[in-house]
């Protein structure tokens, strides 16, 4: 049986499903009628099936590595018998379908014609059963199926890439079902010092043990329950390092594997969620470990028959929050050796929960001395993408670029990640493929100007081009309505800079100072964007200082100049922030101290990391309606709602204006006449998140005034 999927986003209802006319060995589009009117069924091969089995491009959207082979095909049936409309529950009679060819599916035909009738991919049958002559080395176990083979391969590639040349790795891939193609991917990892064993198992005994719930935050599938039976699957091994498939390994694993666990069931890392979790299951244990990285003492587990105890405990549990982890803690809690957090860094979870705990508490729990989460991320040896924000689904997941770097080593194609403002949607068609460069993000300096300053803009641009660290691109955005003749309206001094590296870009409408970030961040989503103004002189080391700050604080906006936002007293959230003119200016003590309370003046040299701003930042209609004259204010409010802190990169820098640049200046209106305050209050009062904005700015402020403390407390109470 194959379930269809209703999609009403286009204004007409479409049912997206997969059909296969096996008599003709091809997929086709078709139309039909059901109870609630005429619908169109678009019959397409799953993008990931196509990618996995042909290594070619197939542009029908990207939905993660989900190799959803239709049940009808897996069962060897000649026809899809039923198609379910998930919205109405109606069963569609496939005999009523009228087939017609679709040129777009020529690629699919080549896939289907390349295999036997009745199946998309033959199951893999050459499983390794003889585990009696395993060479000495580091034993590593993964559990996977076709849906998780790509992430698992990426994890294994990272381990191989960082091992010592003399180290021998024995990979044991435990699976209950896998295709020949996916098995070939796993076997391709073999080398003179890397041995691959694919171990076939049965999930039947474990299949119904887990109770699924819509309220659960469980990410794992039932295959994770195979962990319980590792002692019997790997009966000839004394010890094995189990790893989840969503982990990147940055070090040789020999030292970790040599950890003495002779008196323990396992060695693991205390789950960092214990810093902030209120889950009663977690709280009932003095220490609660994460089961994604476990060095298992298989001999002791077999000796005390813990395998069966794990299965029985899961069977008698109605817990739906996690697949296996709670059971491991329940059964094996008494003999766990705890490892450094470096061996299982749940960085995405920590970033999401960063306001729920202090670094001091983290250091105390793990007996470490990290100054910040970015330092932890830098020093982590195993990075675990344990949340739902997998890097292969969301390109803006923290540390996603590192995952992609190993993915690209496999020479596999990556379709567009979904649900991300970082997609260059206006630049790429659905058939395009995105490759993320594995080395470093580019440095893009972005500026805008207008007719009153077009004659002097070449001066700051020349200073940008002669920086101690030269940027990869220097962009100058101009509005077409202001320069209707384009280059003919520009001075020679500016045009000559094109030969030295300045790119003149044209915007179809004038959104004032917003032009300096608006288009660049969308065009270069994976890169570092530095915004500068057109009326300032810049230090020779401006970019270098910003980059040094970025390396120390990679998830913060680094600014050359900042102000300290101060709070008013009172209950009205739209009036909680003091007038802009009263805010404190830079102090040396603010340097390298990230805070939501700091307000960057984005033209003096401000570095925005990739993905530091939410999608709504680029809502052009809202910009024009609510904050057209104050780009700094607009950006700051969106930094707050994006959870992005600000850090001052260096000691206070004096503004040096370009001569004859201040005859027309927006700061006179915004600062002296109070327009910044008007637009701040407008944004907060119009926002559905007014209390959240105030709370985020002031609750964790390192330099709060009395009013700030009180307003944060008031906002928290309102929630």
XYZ file of C-alpha atoms in Angstrom:
719
model
C 0.000 0.000 0.000
C 1.302 3.430 -0.864
C 0.118 6.585 0.843
C -0.274 9.763 -1.164
C 0.438 13.208 0.196
C -1.902 16.186 -0.199
C -0.260 19.483 -1.066
C -2.495 22.571 -1.285
C 0.275 25.177 -1.419
C -0.196 25.877 -5.112
C -3.871 26.779 -4.725
C -5.065 23.502 -6.249
C -4.866 20.195 -4.470
C -2.165 17.852 -5.699
C -1.548 14.353 -4.468
C 2.118 13.471 -4.608
C 2.751 9.767 -4.650
C 4.816 7.114 -6.357
C 3.341 4.729 -8.927
C 5.121 2.169 -11.021
C 3.698 0.600 -14.154
C 5.840 -2.520 -13.925
C 4.462 -4.034 -17.115
C 6.096 -1.193 -19.019
C 8.906 -0.671 -16.497
C 8.374 3.047 -16.170
C 6.847 5.693 -13.944
C 4.331 8.138 -15.392
C 2.135 11.065 -14.490
C -1.578 10.438 -14.318
C -4.893 12.104 -13.550
C -7.933 10.821 -11.712
C -11.173 11.818 -10.018
C -12.048 11.156 -6.403
C -14.841 12.209 -4.031
C -13.771 15.804 -3.474
C -13.082 16.716 -7.092
C -10.450 16.355 -9.765
C -6.916 15.893 -8.537
C -3.636 15.426 -10.253
C -1.325 12.699 -9.072
C 2.298 13.442 -9.813
C 4.105 10.136 -9.911
C 7.776 10.638 -9.260
C 10.700 8.590 -8.143
C 11.934 9.678 -4.722
C 14.869 12.058 -5.123
C 16.992 10.121 -2.670
C 16.275 6.757 -4.263
C 17.433 8.249 -7.512
C 20.550 9.785 -5.989
C 21.438 6.622 -4.091
C 21.024 4.298 -7.026
C 22.389 6.306 -9.937
C 24.604 9.038 -8.471
C 22.923 11.467 -10.874
C 20.859 14.582 -10.409
C 17.099 14.481 -10.051
C 15.511 17.777 -9.220
C 12.273 17.235 -7.348
C 13.160 18.780 -4.030
C 15.311 17.534 -1.212
C 13.926 15.967 1.929
C 16.878 14.526 3.782
C 18.313 11.039 3.335
C 15.062 9.137 3.397
C 15.188 6.254 0.960
C 11.457 5.580 1.040
C 11.133 2.629 -1.318
C 7.379 2.040 -1.761
C 6.066 -0.951 0.143
C 4.503 -2.351 -3.001
C 7.893 -2.527 -4.661
C 9.683 -3.944 -1.632
C 7.071 -6.689 -1.415
C 7.649 -7.608 -5.034
C 4.096 -6.803 -6.160
C 3.585 -5.991 -9.799
C 1.291 -3.036 -9.193
C 0.609 -0.463 -6.523
C -2.794 -1.628 -5.350
C -3.929 1.344 -3.289
C -3.197 5.035 -3.071
C -4.523 6.742 0.054
C -5.540 10.402 0.073
C -4.208 11.334 3.538
C -6.523 14.345 3.802
C -9.797 12.515 3.153
C -8.783 8.939 3.850
C -10.198 7.968 0.452
C -8.700 4.991 -1.311
C -7.946 5.708 -4.952
C -8.631 2.946 -7.458
C -5.471 2.804 -9.569
C -7.364 1.108 -12.394
C -9.066 4.412 -13.098
C -5.790 6.181 -13.731
C -5.141 7.536 -17.183
C -1.436 7.433 -17.910
C 0.468 9.899 -20.039
C 4.182 10.303 -20.546
C 6.143 12.988 -18.794
C 9.526 13.875 -20.251
C 10.698 14.860 -16.817
C 10.713 11.209 -15.793
C 13.125 9.939 -18.427
C 15.756 9.763 -15.710
C 13.503 7.571 -13.593
C 12.978 5.144 -16.448
C 16.711 4.601 -16.714
C 16.761 3.652 -13.047
C 13.868 1.230 -13.340
C 15.154 -0.291 -16.565
C 18.505 -0.948 -14.921
C 17.065 -3.407 -12.420
C 14.802 -6.413 -12.611
C 11.038 -6.118 -12.838
C 9.174 -5.775 -9.566
C 11.992 -4.133 -7.580
C 13.854 -0.854 -7.385
C 16.902 -2.275 -5.624
C 17.787 -5.851 -4.783
C 18.315 -6.535 -1.094
C 21.891 -7.168 -0.082
C 22.470 -10.806 0.834
C 26.260 -11.166 1.134
C 26.366 -10.393 4.821
C 29.449 -11.137 6.902
C 28.746 -13.995 9.266
C 32.265 -15.128 10.198
C 33.491 -12.803 12.930
C 36.056 -15.228 14.325
C 39.185 -13.770 12.754
C 38.867 -10.091 13.514
C 42.291 -8.402 13.466
C 43.453 -6.438 16.489
C 42.383 -2.830 16.270
C 39.704 -0.347 17.220
C 36.287 -2.014 17.030
C 33.578 0.469 15.996
C 29.882 -0.375 15.664
C 27.162 1.553 13.857
C 23.484 0.662 13.504
C 21.794 1.704 10.280
C 19.396 0.990 7.447
C 19.037 2.437 3.939
C 17.536 5.611 5.395
C 20.677 6.337 7.404
C 23.457 4.934 5.267
C 24.696 8.308 3.972
C 25.058 10.003 7.387
C 26.709 6.851 8.732
C 29.175 6.791 5.846
C 29.983 10.442 6.510
C 30.668 9.628 10.161
C 32.924 6.726 9.204
C 34.742 8.896 6.647
C 35.465 11.468 9.365
C 36.881 8.730 11.598
C 39.081 7.375 8.817
C 40.243 10.857 7.812
C 41.514 11.580 11.322
C 43.032 8.241 12.311
C 46.757 7.602 12.603
C 48.220 5.779 9.635
C 49.210 2.871 11.878
C 45.779 2.476 13.506
C 43.548 -0.379 12.378
C 39.796 0.196 12.414
C 37.228 -2.619 12.316
C 33.820 -1.222 11.354
C 30.757 -3.325 12.205
C 27.649 -2.068 10.419
C 24.640 -3.653 12.117
C 21.539 -3.652 9.915
C 18.242 -5.446 9.640
C 17.785 -4.495 5.985
C 20.030 -2.846 3.428
C 20.177 -2.612 -0.367
C 23.039 -3.732 -2.565
C 23.834 -0.163 -3.493
C 24.043 0.995 0.116
C 26.137 -2.037 1.008
C 28.545 -1.117 -1.771
C 28.911 2.349 -0.229
C 29.850 0.783 3.100
C 32.253 -1.702 1.549
C 33.951 1.112 -0.350
C 35.348 2.320 2.989
C 37.691 -0.697 3.169
C 41.447 -0.308 2.917
C 44.584 -2.000 4.215
C 43.930 -0.569 7.697
C 40.133 -0.377 7.566
C 38.020 -3.541 7.695
C 34.284 -3.512 7.005
C 31.827 -6.092 8.351
C 28.132 -5.864 7.483
C 26.184 -7.837 10.075
C 22.612 -8.881 9.318
C 20.092 -8.862 12.145
C 16.371 -9.234 12.756
C 14.291 -6.387 14.156
C 11.204 -8.562 14.593
C 11.710 -9.227 18.315
C 12.242 -5.518 19.035
C 9.883 -3.912 16.561
C 6.908 -3.146 18.788
C 8.788 -2.320 21.974
C 8.656 1.458 21.563
C 5.444 3.425 22.100
C 5.448 6.388 19.728
C 3.859 9.648 20.820
C 3.290 12.984 19.070
C 4.578 14.700 22.222
C 7.871 12.821 22.103
C 11.120 14.475 21.065
C 12.528 11.095 20.038
C 14.578 11.381 16.826
C 15.778 7.776 16.502
C 13.994 4.964 14.673
C 13.264 1.504 16.029
C 16.562 0.308 14.553
C 18.263 1.985 17.541
C 16.859 -0.809 19.711
C 19.376 -3.134 18.064
C 21.906 -1.637 20.496
C 20.409 -3.881 23.172
C 21.620 -6.978 21.315
C 25.155 -5.885 20.448
C 26.645 -8.432 22.920
C 25.155 -11.300 20.906
C 25.592 -9.766 17.435
C 29.296 -9.226 18.157
C 29.765 -12.422 20.144
C 33.488 -12.757 19.397
C 34.397 -9.272 20.600
C 35.281 -8.301 24.160
C 34.826 -4.586 23.661
C 33.302 -2.283 21.039
C 32.927 1.462 20.608
C 29.325 2.134 19.611
C 28.687 5.401 17.706
C 25.480 6.974 16.425
C 25.548 7.760 12.719
C 25.129 11.512 13.250
C 28.575 12.011 14.783
C 31.715 13.610 13.345
C 35.030 12.235 14.651
C 37.974 14.644 14.786
C 40.624 12.455 16.377
C 42.203 9.025 16.301
C 39.963 6.718 18.334
C 42.706 4.461 19.702
C 43.057 6.371 22.970
C 39.314 6.339 23.615
C 39.084 2.643 22.742
C 41.955 1.808 25.120
C 40.006 3.202 28.099
C 39.897 0.535 30.818
C 36.290 -0.583 31.336
C 37.044 -3.999 32.842
C 35.010 -3.138 35.975
C 32.250 -1.274 34.133
C 29.423 -2.089 31.751
C 30.402 0.876 29.626
C 32.116 4.251 29.394
C 30.038 7.218 28.229
C 29.609 10.977 28.532
C 27.087 12.531 30.879
C 24.321 14.012 28.719
C 24.703 17.799 28.592
C 20.924 18.083 28.765
C 21.246 17.425 32.493
C 22.404 21.044 32.800
C 18.921 22.333 32.035
C 16.463 19.452 31.572
C 13.369 19.251 33.767
C 12.490 15.771 32.531
C 11.698 13.663 35.626
C 13.311 10.611 34.027
C 16.586 12.498 33.728
C 16.323 14.114 37.154
C 15.894 10.846 39.020
C 19.490 9.807 38.272
C 22.514 11.344 39.942
C 24.245 11.142 36.560
C 22.543 10.437 33.242
C 24.589 9.459 30.183
C 24.023 9.851 26.447
C 23.849 6.551 24.564
C 25.168 7.952 21.262
C 28.782 7.209 22.224
C 29.344 4.109 24.368
C 32.475 2.057 24.912
C 30.797 -1.251 25.764
C 32.304 -4.042 27.864
C 30.648 -6.849 25.907
C 32.148 -9.599 28.070
C 30.588 -8.249 31.276
C 27.268 -7.507 29.572
C 27.088 -11.109 28.336
C 28.237 -12.499 31.666
C 25.401 -10.735 33.535
C 22.847 -11.237 30.735
C 22.158 -7.504 30.552
C 20.984 -7.834 26.960
C 17.786 -9.565 28.024
C 17.323 -7.192 30.962
C 17.465 -4.235 28.558
C 14.846 -5.794 26.294
C 12.512 -6.678 29.174
C 12.862 -3.220 30.713
C 11.936 -1.595 27.414
C 9.017 -3.985 26.981
C 7.604 -3.050 30.384
C 8.087 0.683 29.897
C 5.513 3.099 28.508
C 8.118 5.855 28.113
C 8.037 7.407 24.623
C 10.503 10.258 25.088
C 13.606 8.419 23.842
C 14.143 5.175 21.959
C 16.872 3.440 23.974
C 18.740 5.945 26.149
C 16.445 5.921 29.179
C 16.555 2.125 29.284
C 20.353 2.036 29.138
C 20.462 4.441 32.072
C 17.871 2.446 34.016
C 19.655 -0.892 33.617
C 23.364 -0.020 33.501
C 23.511 3.056 35.748
C 25.442 1.300 38.521
C 28.605 0.624 36.509
C 29.312 3.529 34.175
C 32.688 5.158 33.691
C 32.195 8.799 32.741
C 34.261 10.407 29.997
C 35.118 13.981 29.078
C 32.433 15.979 27.268
C 34.952 16.253 24.418
C 34.023 12.691 23.464
C 30.328 13.455 22.917
C 29.674 17.156 22.388
C 25.958 17.807 21.782
C 26.764 21.260 20.445
C 23.467 21.987 18.670
C 21.524 21.199 21.849
C 23.834 23.407 23.909
C 23.479 26.323 21.508
C 19.695 26.029 21.609
C 19.676 25.956 25.409
C 22.534 28.404 26.004
C 20.382 30.779 28.043
C 19.289 28.028 30.424
C 22.695 27.396 31.985
C 25.997 29.096 32.768
C 29.421 28.031 31.484
C 30.502 27.788 35.116
C 27.927 25.036 35.676
C 29.077 23.173 32.566
C 32.722 23.367 33.621
C 31.878 22.152 37.113
C 29.866 19.196 35.815
C 32.590 18.033 33.434
C 35.622 19.296 35.383
C 36.649 21.499 32.464
C 37.694 25.129 32.010
C 36.028 26.276 28.786
C 35.568 30.027 28.458
C 32.653 29.709 26.031
C 30.597 27.281 23.959
C 32.595 28.109 20.809
C 35.754 27.044 22.642
C 34.060 23.774 23.581
C 33.044 23.279 19.944
C 36.605 23.922 18.832
C 38.138 21.447 21.295
C 35.491 18.720 20.999
C 36.817 15.434 19.629
C 33.441 13.920 18.730
C 30.642 16.257 17.623
C 27.164 14.769 17.940
C 24.313 16.283 15.890
C 21.792 14.696 18.216
C 18.794 16.984 17.699
C 16.292 17.119 14.848
C 18.409 19.846 13.215
C 20.537 17.455 11.189
C 23.116 19.127 8.930
C 21.952 17.093 5.930
C 18.486 18.609 6.367
C 19.349 22.160 7.430
C 22.442 23.878 6.074
C 22.333 26.447 8.884
C 22.811 23.848 11.621
C 25.812 24.870 13.766
C 28.977 23.161 12.489
C 27.141 21.967 9.366
C 30.025 23.016 7.115
C 32.281 20.475 8.820
C 29.769 17.713 8.169
C 29.560 18.744 4.501
C 33.345 18.686 4.169
C 33.354 14.943 4.906
C 30.252 14.419 2.816
C 31.994 15.942 -0.195
C 34.856 13.499 0.298
C 32.443 10.770 -0.711
C 31.878 12.543 -4.048
C 28.138 12.410 -3.528
C 25.681 15.016 -4.642
C 23.751 17.112 -2.167
C 20.319 18.476 -3.069
C 19.035 21.752 -1.685
C 18.604 21.602 2.092
C 15.044 22.407 3.036
C 13.489 25.160 5.096
C 16.409 27.525 5.182
C 16.837 31.198 4.313
C 20.345 30.290 3.307
C 19.139 28.700 0.111
C 19.880 30.974 -2.786
C 16.326 30.479 -4.004
C 16.341 33.409 -6.380
C 19.582 32.221 -7.935
C 19.141 28.464 -8.159
C 16.521 26.348 -9.844
C 15.194 23.225 -8.198
C 17.444 21.148 -10.420
C 20.593 22.847 -9.195
C 22.901 21.267 -6.682
C 24.458 23.122 -3.780
C 28.038 22.368 -2.835
C 29.319 23.949 0.336
C 33.023 24.705 0.280
C 34.774 22.682 2.995
C 37.720 25.031 3.587
C 36.619 28.454 4.850
C 33.838 30.947 4.247
C 34.725 33.853 1.979
C 35.042 37.401 3.292
C 32.506 39.657 1.578
C 32.610 43.398 2.281
C 29.359 45.125 1.387
C 28.612 48.850 1.103
C 25.969 51.125 -0.375
C 25.837 54.804 -1.264
C 23.570 57.409 -2.863
C 24.006 60.376 -5.255
C 25.136 62.870 -2.594
C 28.195 60.714 -1.773
C 28.928 59.046 -5.094
C 31.824 61.449 -5.621
C 33.685 60.425 -2.454
C 32.769 56.737 -2.054
C 35.987 55.673 -3.812
C 37.966 56.843 -0.737
C 36.648 54.267 1.791
C 36.593 51.631 -0.967
C 40.320 52.127 -1.588
C 40.947 51.662 2.148
C 38.955 48.423 2.106
C 40.992 47.124 -0.846
C 44.280 47.840 0.967
C 43.412 46.044 4.232
C 45.971 43.816 5.967
C 43.572 40.951 5.194
C 42.217 41.386 1.695
C 38.527 40.470 1.312
C 37.435 37.950 -1.317
C 34.797 40.315 -2.647
C 33.998 44.019 -2.265
C 30.447 44.896 -3.302
C 28.941 48.347 -3.794
C 25.149 48.321 -4.052
C 23.467 51.153 -5.950
C 19.756 51.737 -6.558
C 18.777 51.904 -10.237
C 16.189 54.690 -9.674
C 18.960 56.927 -8.293
C 21.356 56.202 -11.161
C 19.069 55.645 -14.181
C 21.983 55.597 -16.635
C 23.922 53.153 -14.501
C 27.704 53.365 -15.118
C 27.293 56.570 -17.132
C 26.199 58.307 -13.924
C 29.269 57.183 -11.963
C 32.578 59.062 -11.550
C 35.781 57.758 -13.116
C 37.475 57.321 -9.713
C 34.834 54.756 -8.808
C 34.760 52.982 -12.165
C 38.542 52.473 -12.073
C 38.208 50.533 -8.815
C 36.391 47.755 -10.688
C 39.778 46.705 -12.070
C 41.113 46.432 -8.511
C 38.294 44.238 -7.214
C 35.204 46.354 -6.541
C 31.976 44.905 -7.943
C 29.174 47.388 -8.625
C 25.781 45.747 -8.045
C 22.393 47.151 -9.017
C 19.243 47.023 -6.891
C 15.889 47.568 -8.576
C 14.538 49.708 -5.753
C 16.001 51.988 -3.127
C 15.770 50.593 0.397
C 18.300 53.140 1.627
C 21.046 51.881 3.983
C 19.477 48.390 4.069
C 21.035 47.795 0.645
C 24.435 47.220 2.230
C 23.373 43.888 3.767
C 19.993 42.916 2.273
C 21.095 41.534 -1.089
C 24.596 40.401 -0.141
C 23.523 38.137 2.724
C 20.978 36.411 0.519
C 23.388 36.015 -2.389
C 26.275 34.732 -0.237
C 24.557 32.805 2.583
C 27.553 30.628 3.514
C 30.079 33.456 3.799
C 31.194 36.154 6.239
C 29.549 39.473 5.399
C 31.191 42.672 6.676
C 29.074 45.806 6.376
C 30.739 49.211 6.095
C 29.555 52.785 5.532
C 30.380 55.101 2.662
C 31.454 58.124 4.754
C 34.146 56.729 7.081
C 37.889 56.167 7.005
C 38.894 52.619 7.974
C 41.886 51.341 9.891
C 44.316 49.190 7.907
C 43.580 46.349 10.375
C 39.783 46.640 10.535
C 39.032 43.337 8.761
C 41.845 41.517 10.574
C 40.454 42.583 13.965
C 36.956 41.495 13.006
C 38.239 38.093 11.863
C 40.170 37.597 15.106
C 36.967 38.333 17.001
C 34.999 35.946 14.770
C 37.469 33.128 15.479
C 36.974 33.649 19.213
C 33.202 34.092 18.915
C 32.067 32.327 15.719
C 28.360 32.489 16.561
C 28.278 36.202 17.416
C 28.089 39.352 15.354
C 31.487 41.057 15.759
C 31.387 44.851 15.686
C 33.987 47.611 15.566
C 31.676 49.975 17.446
C 28.813 49.239 19.850
C 26.501 51.003 22.280
C 25.123 49.539 25.504
C 21.323 49.442 25.475
C 19.750 50.664 28.721
C 16.289 50.049 30.147
C 13.589 52.392 31.404
C 11.309 51.730 34.333
C 7.654 51.028 33.686
C 5.352 48.279 32.557
C 4.843 49.281 28.896
C 7.232 47.057 26.910
C 7.246 49.489 23.991
C 8.831 52.099 26.316
C 11.189 49.843 28.223
C 14.318 50.954 26.355
C 15.912 54.282 27.162
C 16.450 56.897 24.417
C 19.261 56.043 22.025
C 21.232 59.187 22.910
C 21.573 58.037 26.546
C 23.124 54.652 25.745
C 26.706 54.121 26.833
C 29.445 53.992 24.220
C 32.348 51.551 24.005
C 34.355 50.569 27.050
C 37.490 48.438 26.917
C 35.940 45.938 29.351
C 33.314 45.022 26.752
C 35.915 43.596 24.347
C 35.412 39.871 23.710
C 32.360 39.770 26.016
C 29.341 38.630 23.937
C 26.028 40.131 24.996
C 22.511 40.700 23.703
C 22.682 44.099 25.380
C 25.268 45.441 22.920
C 23.964 47.363 19.906
C 26.333 47.340 16.879
C 26.589 50.424 14.697
C 26.648 48.320 11.576
C 28.410 50.735 9.241
C 31.722 51.128 11.088
C 32.759 47.580 10.254
C 30.494 44.774 11.464
C 30.991 41.079 10.690
C 27.949 38.815 10.340
C 28.637 35.052 10.497
C 26.730 32.763 8.129
C 23.122 32.145 9.184
C 23.179 34.638 12.053
C 19.872 36.256 11.061
C 16.400 34.763 10.777
C 14.382 34.631 7.551
C 12.114 37.533 8.565
C 15.131 39.863 8.429
C 14.736 39.873 4.652
C 11.029 40.760 4.584
C 11.359 43.806 2.337
C 7.760 44.955 2.746
C 8.081 44.986 6.518
C 11.360 46.890 6.264
C 9.755 49.584 4.128
C 6.722 49.751 6.388
C 8.364 49.767 9.825
C 12.064 50.640 9.729
C 13.242 52.013 6.392
C 15.444 54.754 7.857
C 17.321 52.761 10.518
C 19.036 49.632 9.238
C 21.032 49.283 12.493
C 17.820 49.154 14.520
C 16.219 46.629 12.167
C 19.260 44.371 12.232
C 19.584 44.523 16.025
C 15.963 43.514 16.643
C 16.383 40.579 14.273
C 19.651 39.575 15.934
C 17.764 39.388 19.226
C 14.949 37.291 17.763
C 17.532 35.085 16.010
C 19.326 34.472 19.322
C 22.532 36.087 18.041
C 24.686 37.993 20.530
C 27.038 40.876 19.727
C 30.697 41.229 20.679
C 32.996 44.261 20.528
C 36.109 43.240 18.598
C 38.597 45.821 19.852
C 39.105 48.822 22.090
C 37.108 51.944 21.338
C 37.741 53.361 17.876
C 37.254 57.015 17.014
C 35.063 57.786 14.006
C 36.904 59.576 11.213
C 34.549 60.946 8.596
C 35.538 61.408 4.964
C 35.823 65.099 4.142
C 32.650 66.664 2.683
C 30.594 63.573 3.490
C 28.328 64.974 6.216
C 26.255 67.539 4.327
C 23.550 64.878 4.094
C 23.738 62.327 6.923
C 21.087 59.932 8.211
C 22.518 59.932 11.744
C 21.420 63.530 12.209
C 17.795 62.469 11.812
C 18.110 59.159 13.645
C 20.212 60.278 16.627
C 19.732 63.999 17.122
C 16.057 64.128 16.153
C 15.248 60.809 17.870
C 14.133 58.805 14.832
C 16.004 55.737 16.107
C 13.802 55.747 19.217
C 10.653 56.054 17.123
C 11.607 53.041 15.010
C 12.741 50.980 17.996
C 9.400 51.559 19.700
C 7.531 50.859 16.455
C 9.280 47.531 15.959
C 8.727 46.408 19.541
C 5.104 47.537 19.741
C 4.290 45.886 16.382
C 6.053 42.669 17.296
C 4.333 39.553 18.582
C 7.494 38.990 20.636
C 7.797 42.285 22.538
C 8.346 40.621 25.919
C 10.792 38.168 24.374
C 12.842 41.012 22.898
C 13.110 42.831 26.223
C 13.815 39.637 28.138
C 16.541 38.499 25.738
C 18.254 41.888 25.688
C 18.366 42.468 29.433
C 17.873 39.204 31.338
C 21.363 37.883 30.663
C 23.036 41.264 30.259
C 26.561 41.354 31.696
C 26.249 45.078 32.463
C 22.596 45.599 33.504
C 21.323 48.729 35.154
C 18.658 48.404 37.875
C 15.851 49.065 35.426
C 17.157 46.371 33.080
C 17.037 43.777 35.845
C 13.500 44.778 36.779
C 12.234 44.771 33.172
C 13.705 41.349 32.515
C 11.992 40.081 35.657
C 8.686 41.661 34.562
C 8.924 40.129 31.077
C 9.693 36.722 32.553
C 6.702 36.985 34.889
C 4.388 37.873 31.982
C 5.410 34.714 30.159
